[in-house]
Short mmCIF file of C-alpha atoms and ligand atoms in Angstrom, two decimals:
data_model
loop_
_atom_site.label_atom_id
_atom_site.label_comp_id
_atom_site.label_asym_id
_atom_site.label_seq_id
_atom_site.Cartn_x
_atom_site.Cartn_y
_atom_site.Cartn_z
CA MET A 133 -128.05 -49.28 131.40
CA ILE A 134 -125.49 -46.98 129.56
CA ILE A 135 -123.35 -46.00 131.76
CA GLN A 136 -121.45 -42.76 129.78
CA LEU A 137 -117.75 -42.20 131.26
CA THR A 138 -116.01 -39.38 129.68
CA GLN A 139 -112.68 -40.71 131.35
CA ILE A 140 -109.52 -37.97 130.83
CA LEU A 141 -107.88 -40.31 128.19
CA GLU A 142 -110.83 -40.35 125.65
CA ASN A 143 -111.26 -36.45 125.88
CA LYS A 144 -107.91 -35.41 124.23
CA ARG A 145 -108.06 -31.63 125.77
CA GLU A 146 -108.69 -32.63 128.95
CA TYR A 147 -105.32 -34.61 128.71
CA MET A 148 -103.83 -31.55 128.06
CA LYS A 149 -100.28 -32.23 130.73
CA PHE A 150 -99.16 -29.68 132.71
CA LYS A 151 -96.28 -29.13 130.33
CA GLU A 152 -98.87 -28.27 127.30
CA LEU A 153 -100.15 -25.83 129.79
CA ASN A 154 -96.77 -23.96 129.43
CA ILE A 155 -96.15 -24.50 133.05
CA ILE A 156 -92.17 -23.29 134.06
CA GLU A 157 -89.48 -26.80 134.77
CA PRO A 158 -88.89 -25.72 138.50
CA ILE A 159 -92.98 -26.08 139.68
CA LEU A 160 -93.43 -28.74 136.70
CA ARG A 161 -90.51 -30.73 138.95
CA ALA A 162 -92.75 -29.99 142.02
CA LEU A 163 -95.83 -31.34 140.50
CA GLN A 164 -93.84 -34.19 139.36
CA LYS A 165 -92.18 -34.87 142.90
CA GLU A 166 -95.87 -34.58 144.11
CA ASP A 167 -97.26 -37.85 141.40
CA TYR A 168 -99.45 -34.72 139.29
CA GLU A 169 -99.71 -36.53 136.33
CA VAL A 170 -103.06 -34.67 134.72
CA PRO A 171 -104.23 -31.50 135.20
CA THR A 172 -108.18 -31.51 137.06
CA PRO A 173 -110.49 -29.52 134.92
CA ILE A 174 -110.36 -26.51 137.20
CA GLN A 175 -106.82 -26.34 136.86
CA GLU A 176 -106.79 -26.61 133.08
CA GLN A 177 -109.55 -24.05 133.08
CA ALA A 178 -108.07 -21.91 135.20
CA ILE A 179 -104.42 -21.89 134.57
CA PRO A 180 -104.23 -20.43 130.87
CA PRO A 181 -106.05 -17.29 131.91
CA ILE A 182 -104.66 -16.35 135.37
CA LEU A 183 -101.23 -17.14 133.36
CA GLU A 184 -102.49 -14.31 130.84
CA ARG A 185 -103.04 -12.13 133.79
CA ARG A 186 -106.49 -11.90 133.50
CA ASP A 187 -109.53 -12.03 136.18
CA VAL A 188 -110.53 -15.21 136.92
CA LEU A 189 -114.31 -16.39 138.57
CA GLY A 190 -114.48 -19.69 139.40
CA CYS A 191 -116.92 -22.26 141.05
CA ALA A 192 -115.17 -25.32 142.85
CA GLN A 193 -115.29 -26.75 145.55
CA THR A 194 -112.49 -28.34 148.25
CA GLY A 195 -111.70 -31.20 146.56
CA THR A 196 -110.80 -30.25 143.14
CA GLY A 197 -107.26 -29.37 143.32
CA LYS A 198 -108.54 -25.70 143.01
CA THR A 199 -105.75 -24.59 145.71
CA ALA A 200 -103.03 -25.88 142.70
CA ALA A 201 -105.18 -24.00 140.24
CA PHE A 202 -104.37 -20.56 141.30
CA ALA A 203 -101.35 -21.52 143.37
CA VAL A 204 -99.50 -22.82 140.11
CA PRO A 205 -99.61 -19.87 137.69
CA ILE A 206 -99.39 -17.30 140.65
CA LEU A 207 -96.10 -19.19 141.74
CA GLN A 208 -94.68 -18.84 137.62
CA LEU A 209 -96.33 -15.35 137.10
CA LEU A 210 -94.21 -14.16 140.51
CA SER A 211 -90.89 -16.41 140.27
CA GLN A 212 -89.89 -14.57 136.70
CA LYS A 213 -88.92 -11.70 138.82
CA ALA A 214 -88.23 -13.65 142.47
CA LYS A 215 -85.81 -12.11 144.73
CA LYS A 216 -82.14 -13.67 145.50
CA PRO A 217 -82.69 -14.79 148.90
CA ASN A 218 -81.40 -11.46 150.48
CA GLU A 219 -83.09 -9.17 148.44
CA LYS A 220 -85.89 -7.32 149.92
CA ARG A 221 -89.00 -8.44 149.40
CA THR A 222 -92.08 -7.19 149.10
CA ILE A 223 -96.36 -9.13 149.24
CA LYS A 224 -97.00 -9.57 145.74
CA SER A 225 -99.74 -11.86 146.28
CA LEU A 226 -102.11 -12.31 148.81
CA VAL A 227 -105.38 -15.21 149.26
CA LEU A 228 -107.76 -14.77 151.66
CA THR A 229 -109.05 -17.89 153.07
CA PRO A 230 -112.14 -17.81 155.91
CA THR A 231 -110.21 -20.32 158.13
CA ARG A 232 -107.46 -21.48 159.46
CA GLU A 233 -107.10 -24.81 158.45
CA LEU A 234 -107.67 -23.95 154.67
CA ALA A 235 -105.10 -21.25 155.19
CA ILE A 236 -102.48 -23.67 156.31
CA GLN A 237 -103.26 -25.91 153.15
CA ILE A 238 -102.83 -23.56 150.79
CA TYR A 239 -99.82 -22.21 152.85
CA ASP A 240 -98.55 -25.84 152.23
CA SER A 241 -99.29 -26.04 148.93
CA PHE A 242 -97.30 -22.86 147.85
CA SER A 243 -94.19 -24.15 149.45
CA THR A 244 -94.47 -27.79 147.86
CA TYR A 245 -95.31 -26.46 144.53
CA GLY A 246 -93.20 -23.51 144.86
CA GLN A 247 -90.14 -25.50 146.35
CA PHE A 248 -87.95 -25.20 143.65
CA THR A 249 -88.32 -21.70 142.73
CA ARG A 250 -86.71 -18.88 144.96
CA LEU A 251 -89.82 -17.59 146.53
CA LYS A 252 -91.40 -17.11 150.24
CA TYR A 253 -94.57 -17.93 151.72
CA GLY A 254 -96.18 -16.88 154.70
CA VAL A 255 -99.11 -17.62 156.44
CA ILE A 256 -101.26 -15.65 158.71
CA TYR A 257 -104.21 -17.02 161.14
CA GLY A 258 -105.94 -15.61 164.55
CA GLY A 259 -106.07 -17.52 167.55
CA VAL A 260 -102.40 -17.90 167.99
CA SER A 261 -99.15 -15.52 168.84
CA GLN A 262 -98.70 -13.39 166.57
CA ASN A 263 -94.75 -12.86 166.99
CA PRO A 264 -93.80 -15.78 164.62
CA GLN A 265 -96.23 -14.46 162.17
CA GLU A 266 -94.80 -10.77 162.48
CA VAL A 267 -90.98 -12.00 162.47
CA ALA A 268 -92.08 -13.97 159.34
CA LEU A 269 -93.43 -10.86 157.64
CA ARG A 270 -90.24 -8.38 158.58
CA LYS A 271 -88.20 -11.39 157.01
CA GLY A 272 -90.02 -10.87 154.00
CA ILE A 273 -92.41 -12.75 151.74
CA ASP A 274 -93.90 -13.07 148.29
CA VAL A 275 -97.23 -15.38 148.91
CA LEU A 276 -99.11 -14.26 151.59
CA VAL A 277 -101.92 -15.99 152.74
CA ALA A 278 -104.49 -15.26 155.66
CA THR A 279 -107.31 -15.44 157.40
CA PRO A 280 -109.49 -11.72 157.24
CA GLY A 281 -109.33 -11.23 161.36
CA ARG A 282 -105.94 -12.05 162.13
CA LEU A 283 -104.70 -9.54 158.97
CA ILE A 284 -106.83 -6.41 159.82
CA ASP A 285 -105.46 -6.87 162.98
CA LEU A 286 -101.67 -6.82 161.57
CA LEU A 287 -102.78 -4.04 159.17
CA ASN A 288 -104.00 -1.52 162.29
CA GLN A 289 -101.00 -2.66 164.14
CA GLY A 290 -98.63 -1.57 160.73
CA LEU A 291 -97.03 -4.98 160.36
CA VAL A 292 -98.35 -5.87 156.77
CA ASP A 293 -97.83 -3.65 153.92
CA LEU A 294 -100.57 -4.62 150.54
CA LYS A 295 -99.13 -2.03 148.76
CA ASN A 296 -97.59 -3.93 145.71
CA ILE A 297 -99.92 -6.47 145.75
CA GLU A 298 -100.06 -7.38 142.11
CA ILE A 299 -102.37 -10.65 142.56
CA PHE A 300 -105.20 -10.86 145.21
CA VAL A 301 -107.11 -14.45 145.49
CA LEU A 302 -110.30 -14.20 147.18
CA ASP A 303 -110.92 -18.33 148.07
CA GLU A 304 -114.22 -19.49 149.32
CA ALA A 305 -115.80 -16.60 148.95
CA ASP A 306 -119.27 -18.30 149.97
CA ARG A 307 -118.04 -19.45 152.89
CA MET A 308 -116.21 -15.93 153.59
CA LEU A 309 -120.15 -14.56 153.34
CA ASP A 310 -121.47 -16.93 155.52
CA MET A 311 -118.83 -16.63 158.47
CA GLY A 312 -119.74 -12.54 158.23
CA PHE A 313 -116.05 -11.42 156.70
CA LEU A 314 -117.39 -9.73 153.78
CA ASN A 315 -116.74 -6.40 156.04
CA ASP A 316 -113.43 -7.43 156.47
CA VAL A 317 -112.54 -8.39 153.21
CA LYS A 318 -113.84 -5.10 152.12
CA LYS A 319 -111.51 -3.56 154.56
CA ILE A 320 -108.71 -5.57 153.07
CA ILE A 321 -109.27 -4.64 149.50
CA LYS A 322 -109.04 -1.14 150.34
CA ARG A 323 -105.75 -1.03 150.92
CA THR A 324 -103.99 -3.04 148.14
CA PRO A 325 -103.31 -1.41 144.62
CA PRO A 326 -106.88 -0.73 142.71
CA LYS A 327 -104.71 -2.00 139.46
CA LYS A 328 -103.91 -6.11 140.11
CA GLN A 329 -105.14 -8.93 139.29
CA ASN A 330 -108.10 -10.56 141.21
CA VAL A 331 -109.18 -14.26 141.43
CA MET A 332 -111.96 -15.66 143.12
CA PHE A 333 -113.13 -18.59 144.08
CA SER A 334 -116.89 -20.01 145.13
CA ALA A 335 -118.42 -23.45 145.95
CA THR A 336 -122.10 -21.50 145.37
CA MET A 337 -122.80 -18.92 142.44
CA SER A 338 -126.04 -17.13 144.66
CA PRO A 339 -126.61 -13.76 143.58
CA ASP A 340 -125.08 -12.12 147.14
CA ILE A 341 -121.89 -14.01 145.64
CA LEU A 342 -122.14 -12.33 142.17
CA LYS A 343 -122.59 -9.02 143.68
CA VAL A 344 -119.08 -9.50 145.41
CA ALA A 345 -117.41 -10.91 142.35
CA ASN A 346 -118.78 -7.77 140.24
CA SER A 347 -117.52 -5.40 142.90
CA ILE A 348 -114.61 -7.09 143.24
CA LEU A 349 -114.02 -8.27 139.38
CA VAL A 350 -112.63 -7.03 135.97
CA LYS A 351 -113.96 -8.60 133.22
CA PRO A 352 -113.79 -11.85 134.62
CA VAL A 353 -113.10 -15.31 132.75
CA SER A 354 -115.77 -17.45 134.45
CA ILE A 355 -114.66 -21.43 135.14
CA SER A 356 -116.80 -23.95 136.91
CA VAL A 357 -116.22 -27.69 137.59
CA ALA A 358 -119.96 -30.00 137.49
CA PRO A 359 -122.17 -28.04 140.13
CA VAL A 360 -122.74 -30.42 142.50
CA SER A 361 -124.58 -28.73 145.56
CA SER A 362 -127.55 -29.24 143.54
CA ALA A 363 -126.97 -33.21 144.05
CA VAL A 364 -127.96 -32.92 148.16
CA ASP A 365 -131.67 -32.31 146.83
CA THR A 366 -131.87 -34.38 144.13
CA VAL A 367 -130.07 -37.67 145.12
CA GLU A 368 -131.20 -39.83 147.66
CA GLN A 369 -129.18 -40.37 150.57
CA TYR A 370 -128.91 -43.49 153.09
CA LEU A 371 -126.44 -43.91 156.17
CA TYR A 372 -125.56 -47.04 157.41
CA TYR A 373 -124.45 -46.90 161.11
CA VAL A 374 -122.11 -50.43 161.31
CA ASP A 375 -118.85 -51.03 162.48
CA LYS A 376 -115.84 -50.51 161.03
CA LYS A 377 -115.23 -54.65 160.77
CA ASN A 378 -118.28 -55.52 159.73
CA LYS A 379 -118.23 -52.70 156.66
CA GLN A 380 -116.83 -55.24 153.88
CA SER A 381 -120.00 -58.13 155.20
CA LEU A 382 -122.60 -55.30 154.72
CA LEU A 383 -121.18 -54.11 151.34
CA HIS A 384 -121.27 -57.41 150.05
CA HIS A 385 -125.17 -57.81 151.69
CA LEU A 386 -126.13 -54.24 149.99
CA LEU A 387 -125.10 -56.12 146.62
CA ARG A 388 -126.76 -59.22 146.60
CA ASP A 389 -129.69 -56.76 145.71
CA ARG A 390 -129.38 -56.41 141.69
CA SER A 391 -131.11 -53.33 141.84
CA ILE A 392 -127.54 -52.06 142.02
CA VAL A 393 -126.04 -51.90 138.27
CA SER A 394 -123.19 -50.25 138.94
CA ALA A 395 -121.75 -48.65 141.48
CA LEU A 396 -118.89 -46.63 142.62
CA VAL A 397 -117.62 -47.02 145.90
CA PHE A 398 -115.33 -44.84 147.76
CA THR A 399 -112.69 -45.53 150.08
CA ARG A 400 -110.05 -43.62 152.04
CA THR A 401 -107.55 -45.15 150.79
CA LYS A 402 -105.55 -46.50 147.86
CA HIS A 403 -104.98 -50.25 150.47
CA GLY A 404 -108.60 -49.80 151.35
CA ALA A 405 -109.92 -49.98 147.93
CA ASP A 406 -107.72 -52.71 147.04
CA LYS A 407 -108.79 -54.55 150.43
CA VAL A 408 -112.93 -54.27 149.48
CA VAL A 409 -112.21 -55.27 145.35
CA LYS A 410 -110.43 -58.27 146.98
CA HIS A 411 -113.40 -59.25 149.17
CA LEU A 412 -115.53 -58.62 146.55
CA LEU A 413 -113.86 -61.03 144.02
CA ARG A 414 -113.28 -63.78 146.72
CA ALA A 415 -117.52 -63.47 146.92
CA ASN A 416 -117.66 -63.32 142.73
CA ILE A 417 -118.27 -59.95 142.49
CA ASN A 418 -117.16 -58.13 139.57
CA ALA A 419 -115.23 -55.24 140.87
CA ALA A 420 -111.77 -53.73 140.43
CA ALA A 421 -110.09 -50.43 142.09
CA ILE A 422 -108.94 -47.30 140.58
CA HIS A 423 -106.25 -45.35 142.14
CA GLY A 424 -103.16 -43.16 141.77
CA ASN A 425 -100.88 -46.23 142.18
CA LYS A 426 -101.86 -47.94 138.96
CA SER A 427 -100.56 -47.00 135.51
CA GLN A 428 -102.23 -44.96 133.31
CA GLY A 429 -102.92 -48.00 131.25
CA ASN A 430 -104.48 -49.82 133.94
CA ARG A 431 -106.64 -47.05 134.65
CA GLN A 432 -107.68 -47.03 131.25
CA ARG A 433 -109.28 -50.30 131.27
CA THR A 434 -110.33 -50.81 134.18
CA LEU A 435 -112.50 -47.50 133.15
CA ALA A 436 -113.42 -49.02 130.40
CA ASN A 437 -114.79 -52.55 131.43
CA PHE A 438 -116.84 -50.08 134.12
CA LYS A 439 -118.12 -48.84 131.18
CA LYS A 440 -119.28 -51.42 129.39
CA GLY A 441 -120.65 -53.22 132.18
CA VAL A 442 -118.17 -55.84 132.74
CA THR A 443 -117.29 -54.77 135.90
CA ARG A 444 -119.71 -54.03 138.25
CA VAL A 445 -118.24 -52.19 141.53
CA LEU A 446 -115.49 -49.64 140.74
CA VAL A 447 -113.70 -49.05 143.84
CA ALA A 448 -111.75 -45.81 144.00
CA THR A 449 -110.18 -43.24 146.24
CA ASP A 450 -111.50 -39.43 145.57
CA ILE A 451 -108.24 -38.38 143.90
CA ALA A 452 -108.31 -40.98 141.34
CA ALA A 453 -112.26 -40.48 140.72
CA ARG A 454 -112.03 -36.98 140.49
CA GLY A 455 -110.38 -37.07 136.36
CA ILE A 456 -113.38 -39.21 135.80
CA ASP A 457 -116.95 -37.85 134.33
CA ILE A 458 -119.43 -40.60 134.93
CA GLU A 459 -122.92 -39.84 134.24
CA GLU A 460 -125.96 -42.25 134.28
CA LEU A 461 -124.25 -44.34 137.33
CA SER A 462 -127.12 -45.64 139.51
CA HIS A 463 -124.99 -45.56 143.23
CA VAL A 464 -122.58 -44.39 144.87
CA ILE A 465 -121.60 -45.70 148.40
CA ASN A 466 -119.12 -44.27 150.53
CA PHE A 467 -117.36 -47.24 152.49
CA ASP A 468 -115.72 -44.58 154.47
CA LEU A 469 -117.16 -41.18 155.24
CA PRO A 470 -114.41 -38.67 154.00
CA ASN A 471 -113.25 -35.97 156.50
CA ILE A 472 -114.13 -33.04 154.45
CA SER A 473 -117.56 -32.34 154.25
CA GLU A 474 -117.77 -30.83 150.48
CA THR A 475 -115.91 -33.97 149.58
CA TYR A 476 -119.13 -35.82 150.11
CA ILE A 477 -121.11 -33.53 148.01
CA HIS A 478 -118.94 -34.08 145.37
CA ARG A 479 -118.89 -37.72 145.63
CA ILE A 480 -122.86 -38.05 145.62
CA GLY A 481 -122.90 -35.36 142.81
CA ARG A 482 -121.62 -38.60 141.40
CA THR A 483 -124.76 -40.26 140.62
CA GLY A 484 -128.49 -38.44 139.67
CA ARG A 485 -126.71 -36.34 137.13
CA ALA A 486 -129.13 -35.12 134.22
CA GLY A 487 -132.35 -35.65 136.30
CA LEU A 488 -131.67 -39.14 136.61
CA GLU A 489 -132.67 -40.83 140.46
CA GLY A 490 -129.57 -41.21 142.03
CA ILE A 491 -129.08 -43.16 145.45
CA ALA A 492 -126.11 -42.22 147.69
CA ILE A 493 -125.08 -44.72 150.55
CA SER A 494 -123.14 -44.11 152.98
CA PHE A 495 -121.67 -46.41 155.94
CA CYS A 496 -121.10 -44.84 159.03
CA SER A 497 -118.38 -46.03 162.03
CA PHE A 498 -118.45 -44.82 165.75
CA ASP A 499 -114.86 -43.12 164.78
CA GLU A 500 -116.96 -41.25 161.45
CA LYS A 501 -119.80 -39.75 163.80
CA PRO A 502 -118.20 -36.70 163.96
CA TYR A 503 -117.60 -36.07 159.99
CA LEU A 504 -121.24 -37.36 159.62
CA ALA A 505 -121.77 -34.39 161.62
CA ASP A 506 -120.03 -31.57 159.91
CA ILE A 507 -121.48 -33.20 156.64
CA GLU A 508 -125.16 -32.80 157.59
CA LYS A 509 -124.49 -29.16 158.92
CA LEU A 510 -122.83 -28.34 155.42
CA MET A 511 -125.89 -29.96 153.57
CA GLY A 512 -128.44 -28.40 156.17
CA LYS A 513 -130.16 -31.52 156.52
CA ARG A 514 -130.31 -34.74 158.38
CA ILE A 515 -129.46 -38.21 155.64
CA SER A 516 -132.40 -40.92 156.67
CA VAL A 517 -130.89 -43.69 158.24
CA ILE A 518 -131.39 -47.29 157.56
CA ARG A 519 -131.80 -49.33 160.83
CA ASP A 520 -132.90 -52.51 159.38
CA HIS A 521 -129.66 -54.47 158.44
CA PRO A 522 -127.65 -57.08 159.94
CA TYR A 523 -124.70 -55.38 160.95
CA PRO A 524 -126.01 -52.75 163.13
CA LEU A 525 -123.16 -50.83 164.90
CA LEU A 526 -122.52 -52.22 168.24
CA ILE A 527 -119.95 -49.21 169.44
CA THR A 528 -121.95 -47.06 171.07
CA THR A 529 -120.56 -44.53 173.57
CA PRO A 530 -116.21 -44.34 174.09
CA SER A 531 -116.73 -46.23 177.28
CA GLU A 532 -118.33 -49.19 175.44
CA LYS A 533 -115.37 -48.56 173.12
CA LYS A 534 -112.81 -48.98 175.88
CA ALA A 535 -114.90 -51.67 177.15
CA ASN A 536 -114.65 -53.67 173.77
CA ASN A 537 -111.05 -52.99 173.47
CA ARG A 538 -109.89 -54.62 176.67
CA ARG A 539 -111.70 -57.70 175.50
CA LYS A 540 -109.61 -57.84 172.07
P1 LIG B 37 -107.63 -29.24 146.92
O1 LIG B 37 -108.87 -28.98 145.93
O2 LIG B 37 -106.78 -27.79 146.44
O3 LIG B 37 -107.63 -29.33 148.46
O4 LIG B 37 -106.76 -30.31 146.19
C1 LIG B 37 -107.23 -30.98 146.95
C2 LIG B 37 -106.31 -32.43 147.13
O5 LIG B 37 -105.59 -32.88 145.39
C3 LIG B 37 -104.54 -32.44 146.99
O6 LIG B 37 -104.70 -33.49 148.20
C4 LIG B 37 -104.49 -32.26 146.20
O7 LIG B 37 -102.78 -32.44 146.74
C5 LIG B 37 -104.49 -33.05 145.25
N1 LIG B 37 -104.29 -32.47 143.59
C6 LIG B 37 -104.72 -31.38 143.52
N2 LIG B 37 -103.96 -31.22 141.88
C7 LIG B 37 -103.99 -32.65 141.78
C8 LIG B 37 -103.56 -33.34 140.24
N3 LIG B 37 -103.45 -32.32 139.00
N4 LIG B 37 -103.25 -34.59 140.77
C9 LIG B 37 -103.33 -35.12 141.24
N5 LIG B 37 -103.92 -34.76 142.58
C10 LIG B 37 -103.93 -33.36 142.46
#
């Protein structure tokens, strides 16, 4: 089987570093501090048009680096006329996102990427006291990240002024729609100036979403990273309940099946990836890890070997695997289930491309059951469970788990 790996280094255009995207020094410094070497595909596509003040419609999900794709250029545009520490600020950019978790994550990202600029950031969401949010607003904010409900409350109380917004971001538009926030979003947009730059991201592009896009965006640049939502239907998915300590043995057991020609195995941590590889090598299964701790040269060699079929199993963390485009890959194995459901869809989308059959196998330990529930909810379907295997889950309920811990 031919495995086509379009690796970052093979494609010169993709290997554009942040510097080549004309990112200014204070932001570059922050990205370097975060160990971001190479822009992700969505960053590469979104940063230039946003810097050119174009409207952008992006099709991408969480886990693709989409936050930096809009945060970095917004910081750059706004930092050119950032206020001095004591000067009065007005909100210049508003990012609307559906959930409190996302709002906090986006706020953290702005704070991280913009740590060497003079800009100030704020986040508001419901379910908590509004006092600290009021205080932050009064002190002055350049970029406001908000969920719609609480923002409307504060707008109605006259505590937020959106009249100076220059750049508006609607994040996770499809989820906004699903959660019934569309009317609130429209009300909020009415409080912003009609002439401004608009950026919208959505994981899916249904006709309803396109309608929203048409009502907000003006001549947008459309960008997208490999659509993965279709993977849910084209990839055969199987689930193995297994205790954490038996995951490695189950992996060896499955890899005895030679029909698994090539497998991309996902672990949650870099350390976990190294451990899996160590065990596989000991069992004479040719495997290699690829993650952020490895040098660029090392990653390149590892990928080339996987492409040639020298390495049968590539073990990766989500971030390391992101820049790699793998086609004609037969199996994806989730050694650990991801805690962000979209990541699961993104992972399984690595197999079954171009109409080929793909198989995704997931291990689920007792602790990971809540992640599984979230994933199945997002997909709107259940994953077929394989019960007939040598390492069935022994710990099933909290009391059994406690009893088991006592025995240790
Ligand atoms: P997001 O899709 O924005 O939620 O980003 C997912 C994760 O990728 C976050 O943990 C980011 O810190 C990380 N990330 C974003 N861009 C890059 C990059 N260019 N290089 C490495 N990691 C990144």
